[in-house]
XYZ file of C-alpha atoms in Angstrom:
707
model
C -16.799 83.687 136.191
C -13.393 82.841 134.928
C -10.746 83.289 137.501
C -8.362 86.222 136.896
C -5.338 83.938 136.618
C -6.811 81.785 133.932
C -7.987 84.814 131.998
C -4.536 86.320 132.090
C -2.945 83.121 130.886
C -5.398 82.766 128.038
C -4.778 86.319 126.956
C -1.068 85.684 126.796
C -1.640 82.576 124.754
C -3.869 84.440 122.322
C -1.378 87.286 122.060
C 1.408 84.813 121.333
C -0.615 83.226 118.541
C -1.506 86.617 117.169
C 2.122 87.577 117.101
C 3.014 84.378 115.288
C 0.263 84.973 112.749
C 1.459 88.507 112.172
C 4.979 87.227 111.577
C 3.639 84.614 109.120
C 1.577 87.253 107.362
C 4.604 89.506 107.127
C 6.614 86.598 105.647
C 3.904 85.883 103.120
C 3.695 89.558 102.194
C 7.442 89.643 101.628
C 7.277 86.485 99.595
C 4.543 87.910 97.387
C 6.540 91.033 96.781
C 9.547 88.937 95.776
C 7.351 86.792 93.534
C 5.886 89.868 91.871
C 9.371 91.122 91.304
C 10.484 87.818 89.801
C 7.392 87.774 87.582
C 8.119 91.222 86.335
C 11.678 90.200 85.622
C 10.522 87.047 83.758
C 8.027 89.019 81.709
C 10.720 91.432 80.825
C 13.047 88.588 79.756
C 10.336 86.919 77.677
C 9.465 90.144 76.001
C 13.078 90.642 75.162
C 13.352 86.998 73.838
C 10.258 87.473 71.727
C 11.666 90.590 70.261
C 14.892 88.842 69.465
C 13.063 85.847 67.887
C 11.127 88.149 65.644
C 14.312 89.779 64.574
C 15.892 86.320 63.946
C 12.888 85.132 61.974
C 12.923 88.228 59.874
C 16.546 87.487 59.124
C 16.370 83.637 58.522
C 13.217 83.296 56.359
C 14.651 85.144 53.365
C 17.815 83.057 53.609
C 15.782 79.800 53.754
C 13.737 80.788 50.762
C 16.840 81.649 48.838
C 18.456 78.307 49.797
C 15.353 76.373 48.745
C 15.365 78.072 45.381
C 19.008 77.210 44.972
C 18.373 73.538 45.779
C 15.530 73.409 43.263
C 17.742 74.972 40.663
C 20.429 72.402 41.432
C 17.976 69.501 41.036
C 16.735 70.917 37.748
C 20.273 71.189 36.544
C 21.016 67.582 37.515
C 17.852 66.325 35.822
C 18.636 68.321 32.748
C 22.138 66.880 32.654
C 20.729 63.359 33.115
C 18.241 63.864 30.304
C 20.981 65.227 28.137
C 23.135 62.208 28.901
C 20.205 59.892 28.103
C 19.479 61.683 24.836
C 23.129 61.796 23.939
C 23.353 58.040 24.645
C 20.848 57.378 21.837
C 23.225 59.078 19.465
C 25.940 56.693 20.566
C 23.821 53.503 20.379
C 24.691 52.860 16.748
C 28.421 53.152 17.287
C 28.325 51.206 20.574
C 26.361 48.252 19.208
C 27.436 48.120 15.572
C 30.341 45.739 16.227
C 28.177 43.320 18.225
C 25.460 43.347 15.576
C 28.002 42.850 12.831
C 29.601 39.862 14.578
C 26.215 38.207 15.120
C 24.537 36.420 18.031
C 26.380 33.105 17.810
C 27.730 32.168 21.210
C 26.496 35.318 22.997
C 22.786 35.487 22.478
C 21.919 37.336 25.706
C 24.466 40.079 25.028
C 23.211 40.361 21.484
C 19.576 40.626 22.572
C 20.650 43.307 25.094
C 22.158 45.338 22.251
C 19.020 44.859 20.195
C 16.982 46.198 23.109
C 19.134 49.347 23.140
C 18.733 49.796 19.405
C 14.976 49.339 19.657
C 14.736 52.044 22.341
C 16.829 54.394 20.188
C 14.492 53.793 17.262
C 11.483 54.577 19.427
C 13.130 57.774 20.758
C 14.030 59.176 17.375
C 10.621 58.260 15.949
C 8.917 60.203 18.756
C 11.292 63.154 19.062
C 13.270 63.505 15.865
C 11.620 61.629 13.003
C 13.698 63.523 10.435
C 16.994 62.787 12.149
C 19.603 60.851 10.149
C 20.261 58.939 13.340
C 16.809 57.356 13.026
C 17.687 55.813 9.671
C 20.976 54.588 11.067
C 19.475 52.793 14.072
C 16.587 51.509 11.972
C 19.022 49.972 9.526
C 21.000 48.502 12.393
C 17.843 47.069 13.950
C 16.815 45.411 10.682
C 20.297 44.011 10.260
C 20.200 42.657 13.798
C 16.770 41.106 13.224
C 18.013 39.430 10.043
C 20.967 38.055 11.996
C 18.602 36.622 14.583
C 16.498 35.046 11.838
C 19.652 33.669 10.287
C 20.791 32.336 13.659
C 17.397 30.686 14.155
C 17.682 29.016 10.754
C 21.291 28.032 11.435
C 20.534 26.490 14.822
C 17.558 24.571 13.450
C 19.494 23.387 10.398
C 22.680 22.365 12.237
C 21.024 20.612 15.131
C 17.907 19.098 13.520
C 18.967 15.538 12.832
C 17.154 12.720 11.067
C 15.861 10.211 13.626
C 17.646 6.913 13.115
C 15.560 3.904 12.021
C 16.755 1.972 15.067
C 15.426 4.635 17.434
C 12.159 4.878 15.519
C 11.666 1.117 15.749
C 12.320 1.250 19.475
C 9.794 4.066 19.743
C 7.179 2.175 17.728
C 7.703 -1.133 19.536
C 7.806 0.446 23.020
C 4.003 0.173 23.320
C 4.100 -3.538 22.523
C 6.754 -4.513 25.065
C 5.438 -6.797 27.771
C 8.109 -6.030 30.318
C 8.272 -2.635 32.000
C 10.920 -0.503 30.347
C 11.934 3.099 30.261
C 10.133 5.269 27.770
C 12.004 5.977 24.566
C 12.432 9.764 24.412
C 13.456 11.631 21.270
C 15.769 14.614 21.758
C 15.328 16.611 18.572
C 17.507 19.521 19.782
C 20.160 19.735 22.539
C 18.887 21.486 25.663
C 21.132 24.530 25.266
C 20.214 24.918 21.608
C 16.525 24.567 22.420
C 16.784 27.390 24.965
C 18.422 29.680 22.389
C 15.838 28.784 19.741
C 12.972 29.471 22.145
C 14.580 32.781 23.191
C 14.984 33.912 19.580
C 11.456 32.798 18.724
C 9.949 34.833 21.531
C 12.007 37.906 20.626
C 11.026 37.721 16.964
C 7.350 37.475 17.887
C 7.401 40.171 20.582
C 9.846 42.695 19.173
C 10.669 41.625 15.630
C 7.021 41.525 14.516
C 8.122 38.634 12.317
C 6.460 35.324 11.462
C 8.765 34.198 8.672
C 10.782 32.150 11.147
C 7.742 29.895 11.575
C 7.949 29.038 7.880
C 11.634 28.329 8.319
C 10.832 26.129 11.317
C 8.199 23.987 9.633
C 10.248 23.648 6.433
C 13.290 22.352 8.320
C 11.345 20.099 10.668
C 9.128 18.886 7.829
C 12.191 17.835 5.877
C 13.607 15.968 8.889
C 10.299 14.203 9.531
C 9.971 13.150 5.905
C 13.601 11.969 5.743
C 13.235 10.041 9.013
C 10.285 8.066 7.667
C 11.976 7.453 4.321
C 15.102 6.345 6.201
C 13.030 3.790 8.095
C 11.667 2.417 4.838
C 15.154 2.195 3.358
C 16.308 0.439 6.541
C 13.735 -2.292 5.926
C 14.935 -2.774 2.367
C 18.622 -2.944 3.291
C 18.035 -5.173 6.306
C 15.899 -7.573 4.305
C 18.432 -7.751 1.482
C 21.360 -8.350 3.838
C 19.897 -10.532 6.578
C 16.429 -11.399 5.358
C 14.701 -9.919 8.422
C 14.685 -6.267 9.475
C 15.589 -5.786 13.097
C 15.383 -3.289 15.881
C 18.132 -3.276 18.522
C 17.140 -3.250 22.151
C 15.908 -0.044 23.741
C 18.528 2.675 24.481
C 19.194 1.809 28.113
C 20.266 -1.645 26.968
C 21.964 -0.498 23.782
C 24.560 1.952 25.101
C 27.551 0.025 23.798
C 26.640 -3.064 21.827
C 23.269 -3.204 20.079
C 21.570 -6.580 19.993
C 19.332 -7.701 17.192
C 15.639 -8.038 17.952
C 13.188 -9.263 15.297
C 10.589 -6.797 14.160
C 7.014 -7.656 15.061
C 5.206 -8.083 11.769
C 1.688 -6.710 12.270
C -0.442 -8.883 10.026
C 1.782 -9.794 7.074
C 0.661 -12.493 4.695
C 3.836 -14.552 4.707
C 1.688 -17.447 5.943
C 0.679 -18.322 2.385
C 4.292 -18.844 1.380
C 4.995 -20.894 4.488
C 2.038 -23.133 3.747
C 3.259 -23.612 0.196
C 6.759 -24.428 1.428
C 5.339 -27.057 3.757
C 4.072 -28.939 0.709
C 7.648 -29.485 -0.384
C 8.774 -30.391 3.153
C 6.235 -33.178 3.863
C 7.442 -36.742 3.565
C 5.433 -39.799 2.632
C 4.032 -40.034 6.129
C 3.193 -36.353 6.253
C 4.796 -35.953 9.693
C 7.141 -33.119 8.879
C 6.097 -29.630 9.724
C 2.862 -28.514 11.346
C 0.769 -27.618 8.383
C -2.987 -27.532 8.643
C -3.069 -28.927 5.143
C -3.192 -32.558 4.103
C 0.249 -34.155 3.655
C 1.107 -34.871 0.047
C 2.716 -38.103 -0.962
C 4.258 -39.974 -3.861
C 3.786 -38.751 -7.412
C 0.993 -36.434 -6.283
C 3.553 -34.767 -4.013
C 5.904 -34.205 -6.944
C 3.110 -32.778 -9.056
C 1.893 -30.463 -6.260
C 5.378 -29.151 -5.548
C 5.821 -28.510 -9.238
C 2.577 -26.679 -9.880
C 2.629 -24.785 -6.562
C 6.150 -23.661 -7.370
C 4.925 -22.572 -10.783
C 2.063 -20.765 -9.120
C 4.492 -18.718 -7.084
C 6.374 -17.686 -10.189
C 3.370 -17.322 -12.469
C 2.825 -13.677 -13.307
C -0.822 -14.292 -14.024
C -1.715 -16.984 -11.492
C -3.745 -16.521 -8.328
C -0.584 -16.564 -6.205
C 1.567 -14.394 -8.463
C 3.957 -11.884 -6.971
C 4.121 -13.420 -3.495
C 7.780 -12.944 -2.563
C 9.801 -11.595 0.334
C 10.096 -8.138 -1.193
C 6.328 -7.748 -1.166
C 6.257 -8.617 2.520
C 9.105 -6.198 3.205
C 7.262 -3.398 1.442
C 4.110 -4.187 3.413
C 5.958 -4.303 6.728
C 7.838 -1.135 5.883
C 4.642 0.763 5.085
C 2.905 -0.453 8.245
C 5.860 0.588 10.397
C 6.105 3.924 8.581
C 2.472 4.626 9.485
C 3.192 3.930 13.161
C 6.416 5.909 12.938
C 4.571 8.910 11.518
C 2.179 8.945 14.482
C 4.981 8.729 17.047
C 7.228 11.243 15.300
C 4.339 13.663 14.722
C 3.471 13.504 18.414
C 7.080 14.249 19.275
C 7.225 17.088 16.746
C 4.146 18.697 18.257
C 5.682 18.618 21.729
C 8.774 20.369 20.364
C 6.695 22.850 18.401
C 4.716 23.838 21.521
C 7.932 25.124 23.116
C 9.089 27.144 20.120
C 6.040 28.396 18.215
C 3.486 30.823 19.789
C 0.281 29.117 20.873
C -2.035 30.743 18.343
C 0.255 29.667 15.479
C 0.926 26.095 16.641
C -1.890 24.247 14.843
C -1.304 25.953 11.511
C 2.466 25.447 11.673
C 2.030 21.806 12.658
C -0.394 21.291 9.785
C 2.216 22.601 7.357
C 5.001 20.633 9.035
C 3.431 17.194 8.604
C 2.101 17.667 5.060
C 5.076 16.290 3.121
C 5.421 13.158 5.243
C 1.668 12.606 5.382
C 1.237 13.179 1.654
C 4.064 10.736 0.991
C 2.391 8.051 3.069
C -1.010 8.705 1.532
C 0.482 8.634 -1.983
C 2.189 5.355 -1.238
C -1.108 4.044 0.108
C -2.896 5.117 -3.066
C -0.145 3.425 -5.081
C -0.857 0.240 -3.135
C -4.536 0.625 -3.995
C -3.637 1.261 -7.641
C -1.333 -1.780 -7.712
C -4.110 -3.864 -6.160
C -6.531 -2.624 -8.794
C -4.130 -3.704 -11.558
C -3.509 -7.010 -9.791
C -7.244 -7.702 -9.759
C -7.342 -7.199 -13.511
C -4.500 -9.743 -13.814
C -6.301 -12.075 -11.364
C -3.227 -11.760 -9.134
C -5.184 -11.960 -5.892
C -2.224 -12.728 -3.630
C -0.853 -9.248 -4.311
C -4.208 -7.809 -3.274
C -3.766 -9.535 0.088
C -1.166 -6.890 0.968
C -4.076 -4.479 1.383
C -5.500 -6.497 4.290
C -2.719 -6.085 6.901
C -2.238 -2.472 5.855
C -5.937 -1.677 6.120
C -6.197 -3.407 9.480
C -3.250 -1.412 10.797
C -4.635 1.860 9.444
C -7.940 1.268 11.199
C -6.196 0.301 14.426
C -4.008 3.415 14.237
C -6.811 5.784 13.238
C -7.688 6.898 16.824
C -4.076 7.974 17.383
C -4.041 9.587 13.944
C -7.167 11.583 14.756
C -5.706 12.699 18.062
C -2.463 13.828 16.452
C -4.312 15.727 13.713
C -6.626 17.616 16.072
C -6.775 21.253 15.075
C -5.400 20.697 11.576
C -7.318 21.571 8.424
C -10.255 19.396 7.413
C -8.397 18.361 4.254
C -5.574 17.009 6.415
C -7.912 15.123 8.741
C -9.763 13.515 5.826
C -6.700 12.019 4.150
C -6.508 8.856 6.236
C -10.278 8.148 6.175
C -10.158 8.613 2.404
C -7.347 6.075 2.074
C -9.180 3.622 4.345
C -12.284 3.939 2.184
C -10.238 3.339 -0.986
C -8.652 0.236 0.513
C -11.977 -1.114 1.729
C -13.458 -0.600 -1.724
C -10.579 -2.260 -3.572
C -10.475 -5.077 -1.001
C -14.173 -5.752 -1.459
C -13.666 -5.665 -5.228
C -10.842 -8.194 -4.905
C -12.972 -10.520 -2.804
C -15.848 -10.444 -5.250
C -13.595 -10.869 -8.283
C -11.797 -13.752 -6.598
C -15.111 -15.506 -6.031
C -16.090 -14.907 -9.668
C -12.673 -16.086 -10.860
C -13.055 -19.326 -8.902
C -16.405 -19.879 -10.574
C -15.326 -18.985 -14.099
C -11.793 -20.359 -14.220
C -11.683 -21.742 -17.788
C -8.788 -24.142 -17.275
C -10.353 -27.514 -18.021
C -8.005 -29.321 -20.376
C -4.646 -27.843 -19.506
C -2.860 -28.189 -16.188
C -5.333 -30.820 -15.062
C -3.620 -33.339 -12.746
C -3.284 -36.588 -14.665
C -3.334 -38.541 -11.406
C -6.592 -36.982 -10.194
C -4.963 -35.191 -7.292
C -5.967 -31.854 -5.745
C -6.276 -29.167 -8.380
C -4.223 -26.009 -8.114
C -7.401 -23.953 -8.140
C -8.602 -25.774 -5.005
C -5.372 -25.313 -3.081
C -5.125 -21.658 -4.080
C -8.733 -21.014 -3.116
C -8.253 -22.626 0.305
C -4.969 -20.788 0.865
C -6.664 -17.517 0.002
C -9.548 -18.200 2.371
C -7.152 -19.216 5.123
C -5.459 -15.835 4.817
C -8.811 -14.228 5.538
C -8.797 -15.929 8.942
C -6.063 -13.520 10.032
C -8.143 -10.594 8.807
C -11.713 -11.636 9.607
C -12.764 -8.259 10.975
C -11.037 -6.398 8.147
C -12.503 -8.603 5.415
C -15.939 -8.469 7.016
C -15.773 -4.679 7.165
C -14.758 -4.601 3.488
C -17.829 -6.581 2.538
C -20.048 -4.558 4.882
C -18.804 -1.284 3.401
C -20.318 -2.269 0.062
C -23.730 -3.091 1.502
C -26.486 -0.581 0.783
C -28.918 -1.843 3.408
C -29.468 0.295 6.484
C -28.332 -2.539 8.713
C -24.892 -2.348 7.152
C -24.289 1.157 8.372
C -23.662 -0.074 11.899
C -20.918 -2.454 10.752
C -21.538 -4.624 13.810
C -19.140 -7.463 14.428
C -21.892 -10.060 14.059
C -23.101 -8.531 10.800
C -19.582 -8.487 9.361
C -19.022 -12.086 10.473
C -22.171 -13.251 8.719
C -21.158 -11.434 5.551
C -17.753 -13.092 5.634
C -19.330 -16.486 6.253
C -21.686 -15.952 3.319
C -18.732 -14.951 1.161
C -16.692 -18.038 2.099
C -19.666 -20.253 1.373
C -20.036 -18.520 -1.974
C -16.370 -19.182 -2.850
C -16.687 -22.824 -1.793
C -19.885 -23.169 -3.808
C -18.241 -21.649 -6.883
C -15.247 -23.927 -6.379
C -17.465 -26.990 -6.207
C -19.254 -26.032 -9.419
C -15.939 -25.459 -11.193
C -14.517 -28.766 -9.954
C -17.587 -30.609 -11.253
C -17.057 -28.966 -14.626
C -13.345 -29.785 -14.656
C -13.957 -33.410 -13.646
C -15.735 -33.957 -16.942
C -12.404 -33.535 -18.727
C -11.440 -37.031 -17.586
C -12.664 -39.748 -19.933
C -12.524 -42.337 -17.160
C -15.445 -41.842 -14.705
C -13.361 -43.511 -11.980
C -10.538 -40.976 -12.349
C -13.117 -38.215 -12.364
C -14.476 -39.604 -9.090
C -10.968 -39.810 -7.585
C -10.356 -36.211 -8.660
C -13.556 -34.969 -7.017
C -12.933 -37.139 -3.954
C -9.440 -35.713 -3.481
C -10.602 -32.135 -3.886
C -13.645 -32.511 -1.646
C -11.583 -34.304 0.968
C -8.882 -31.635 0.769
C -11.470 -28.898 1.213
C -13.135 -30.645 4.164
C -9.858 -31.401 5.968
C -8.637 -27.857 5.384
C -11.873 -26.445 6.771
C -11.758 -28.765 9.786
C -8.128 -28.007 10.625
C -8.699 -24.283 10.651
C -11.325 -21.855 11.896
C -12.900 -21.805 8.444
C -15.348 -24.506 9.439
C -16.646 -22.301 12.282
C -17.076 -19.409 9.899
C -18.873 -21.550 7.345
C -21.160 -22.893 10.067
C -22.379 -19.362 10.818
C -24.570 -19.495 7.707
C -24.401 -23.173 6.661
C -24.782 -25.579 9.557
C -24.725 -28.715 7.384
C -21.677 -27.900 5.249
C -19.467 -30.519 6.905
C -22.059 -33.267 6.535
C -22.646 -32.270 2.920
C -18.939 -32.626 2.054
C -18.808 -36.036 3.723
C -21.772 -37.162 1.630
C -20.082 -35.905 -1.546
C -16.889 -37.743 -0.620
C -18.736 -40.989 0.040
C -20.636 -40.611 -3.219
C -17.377 -40.310 -5.176
C -15.962 -43.375 -3.425
C -18.991 -45.355 -4.535
C -18.588 -44.067 -8.086
C -14.952 -45.164 -8.048
C -15.827 -48.610 -6.731
C -18.136 -49.160 -9.685
C -15.037 -49.127 -11.913
C -14.170 -52.576 -10.479
C -17.437 -54.115 -11.526
C -16.025 -54.919 -14.953
C -13.402 -57.009 -13.135
C -15.595 -58.660 -10.544
C -18.437 -59.262 -12.975
C -16.290 -61.905 -14.720
C -16.131 -63.964 -11.555
C -19.394 -63.086 -9.862
C -21.605 -66.021 -9.032
C -24.463 -64.878 -11.205
C -22.401 -65.324 -14.371
C -20.767 -68.651 -13.485
C -21.623 -71.879 -15.386
C -23.519 -74.490 -13.437
C -22.138 -78.043 -13.463
C -22.349 -81.189 -11.424
C -19.332 -82.291 -9.413
C -17.593 -85.275 -10.908
C -19.220 -84.767 -14.293
C -16.876 -84.143 -17.153
C -17.061 -80.572 -18.373
C -18.159 -79.871 -21.840
C -15.917 -77.848 -24.152
C -18.298 -74.902 -23.912
C -18.125 -74.891 -20.114
C -14.351 -75.202 -20.104
C -14.123 -72.315 -22.526
C -16.417 -70.189 -20.349
C -14.277 -70.815 -17.249
C -11.164 -69.924 -19.227
C -12.789 -66.700 -20.382
C -13.788 -65.853 -16.805
C -10.231 -66.332 -15.510
C -8.746 -64.475 -18.468
C -11.231 -61.617 -18.181
C -10.547 -61.268 -14.465
C -6.768 -61.421 -14.915
C -6.727 -58.933 -17.758
C -9.132 -56.562 -15.992
C -7.203 -56.763 -12.725
C -3.878 -56.106 -14.428
C -5.271 -53.254 -16.487
C -6.947 -51.508 -13.535
C -3.926 -51.948 -11.285
C -1.644 -50.578 -13.975
C -3.889 -47.558 -14.582
C -4.899 -46.821 -11.026
C -1.396 -47.222 -9.649
C -0.653 -43.932 -11.400
C -3.561 -42.215 -9.697
C -3.164 -40.408 -6.386
C -5.016 -40.169 -3.094
C -2.801 -37.974 -0.898
C -4.784 -38.495 2.303
C -3.310 -41.613 3.936
C -6.468 -42.412 5.859
C -8.703 -42.120 2.829
C -6.271 -44.037 0.639
C -6.091 -46.939 3.080
C -9.845 -46.904 3.526
C -10.523 -47.071 -0.225
C -7.858 -49.746 -0.797
C -9.140 -51.879 2.056
C -12.767 -51.671 0.991
C -11.903 -52.575 -2.602
C -9.539 -55.327 -1.502
C -12.199 -56.923 0.668
C -14.728 -56.945 -2.177
C -12.330 -58.302 -4.815
C -10.653 -60.860 -2.546
C -13.970 -62.182 -1.334
C -15.344 -62.527 -4.858
C -12.089 -63.941 -6.305
C -11.612 -66.269 -3.347
C -15.043 -67.744 -3.841
C -14.450 -68.136 -7.588
C -11.022 -69.688 -7.067
C -12.345 -72.062 -4.450
C -15.008 -73.217 -6.846
C -12.962 -73.556 -10.018
C -9.374 -73.776 -8.854
C -9.439 -77.564 -8.718
C -11.731 -78.081 -11.713
C -9.919 -79.624 -14.734
C -10.924 -76.987 -17.218
C -7.462 -76.771 -18.837
C -4.255 -78.674 -19.289
C -2.296 -75.489 -18.357
C -3.938 -74.184 -15.163
C -1.009 -71.823 -14.417
C -1.906 -69.937 -17.595
C -5.298 -68.995 -16.167
C -4.878 -69.217 -12.408
C -2.155 -66.563 -12.367
C -2.797 -65.071 -8.919
C -3.469 -66.296 -5.454
C -5.993 -64.403 -3.329
C -3.187 -62.824 -1.273
C -1.454 -61.686 -4.445
C -4.621 -59.936 -5.585
C -4.771 -58.165 -2.217
C -1.114 -57.117 -2.566
C -1.772 -55.716 -6.037
C -4.673 -53.629 -4.760
C -2.505 -52.425 -1.866
C -0.159 -50.921 -4.448
C -2.849 -48.755 -6.004
C -2.296 -44.971 -5.944
C 1.454 -45.416 -5.495
C 3.914 -44.797 -8.349
C 6.825 -45.999 -6.251
C 5.300 -49.499 -5.987
């Protein structure tokens, strides 16, 4: 059992807690009542706020809708006003731009094109919205006038600023590829930069907006004229330069030519001036032949005078094999060759300019039209050269035909560049150069064949024959002609190959062409030999005939040996050199037989036999007298005749003199030793007129008119 005191205390504790709980409960109850009251108040306020919001919404929404409608109306009004302003502006375009269009685009192209853009938009508006409006006709007329002004400005800019390229600049351009030292590229400025920009701008506008292609015709006509005039100016430059200074020149390239141009000789690509130089060297050689560096045999004495005379005549002979070879012919050849190169360079430059101005799909056609006049001019001139060569062949003027060789070689060398430049042009344009090349090859081959036939059939036997038995003009001309072919071996070989019908000729291989040329040269030399044999029969004296053939054969052999001709001949005739030496030796032997009539008088086989110390009979004395007299007369006669003959080759002349001197001196010395002291006459000086040394001196003066 719990004690009473503890139970009482516990009760009080519980009662105190109960009281506290009751107080807390009362506080919570009061708080809940207050919270309920506050909730009721808040609900009341919210209900009132909701009511007010509904009233406000009912009032504001109509106002908002009305305001929105007003804003929309305002925007519509503004747009309408803007459209009206835009439409009205089209009606003012004509008046606003008329002054600018009337004054033209010069000096204010961008402003002018801006006005044209406005006019174009006005035209489009009226066409779409008011096709019957008088304003449409007005702006259309203004647009056409503006387009015409732009076309006129295009023409004016091209005409005023398209300048002929100077010959000096063209020559620098052509020779730039051949310069060994590194130099700046020569650049052609056909139009100033500012002008080019305006031209390009107008071109693009006319294509895009003007729907016009006439300006392309204007462009090619103007540029075509400048190209043609530039090339003709270069040709005229050659003529004037050659007439004033003798040699056309090209000043140094622009970066070295800013203030004072310096003369620079033109590189002559394959001219045939060499023939003239060789002929001139004939007149420059002295008796020892040491002047100059000719590959030909030096000419001496009276033969020299004769050769100078007839070679000079050959140069001036209108019908001879070397007719027409003068400086003007070389100038024309050089001019044409340089004009061909100039055309390629200028055409390349023109195409670069055209690419900036003309639309891409019109470039090839426009370029084709642009180059026609210049190209046709060059092709016509080329055909004239072919025609002149054809006439020259008829006249047997083969030196004039030689002008075809350097030109043809240059055309073939330039053909790859030509083909590249003419890419995209019409087939007729591309075929012009190949056609000219074919014509030149044909006429060149014809000239070669006719020359060979002319050498064979030259009828000149009695006239113009050298009285001293020296080298005939036909021989020198034939060798000179063949030597010119050395500079054009490939060209000449191709000419001959082009006329071959065999399948092997179609390849035109270098070896094949070389063999053809070798065969041709051998043919000419063979024809020449036959003709010389025929001509030699004109001489009544077999000895002079032999000297004539000896001189000609020796001249041919030395000329072949001192040039590459001998290598060409050896391609098809390995023994040609040996054959000529045999012919030369044969003629020397024939000549030596002419002295037999002199030496026979004193040869041992014809001498009288007598015993020493025995008095000679009258018959024996008379025989000895006749032998001395026959020898003296024969020696004097031969020396007198043969002194007027010529052997221009010093080595051969000395060789022939020495051989003959040895024979005669030996025979005469033996005769004189045997009979010089024999009393066969009371006047020995009458018969023993010459000592052995004197006979040798007389023979040493053979073939020398100055002796």
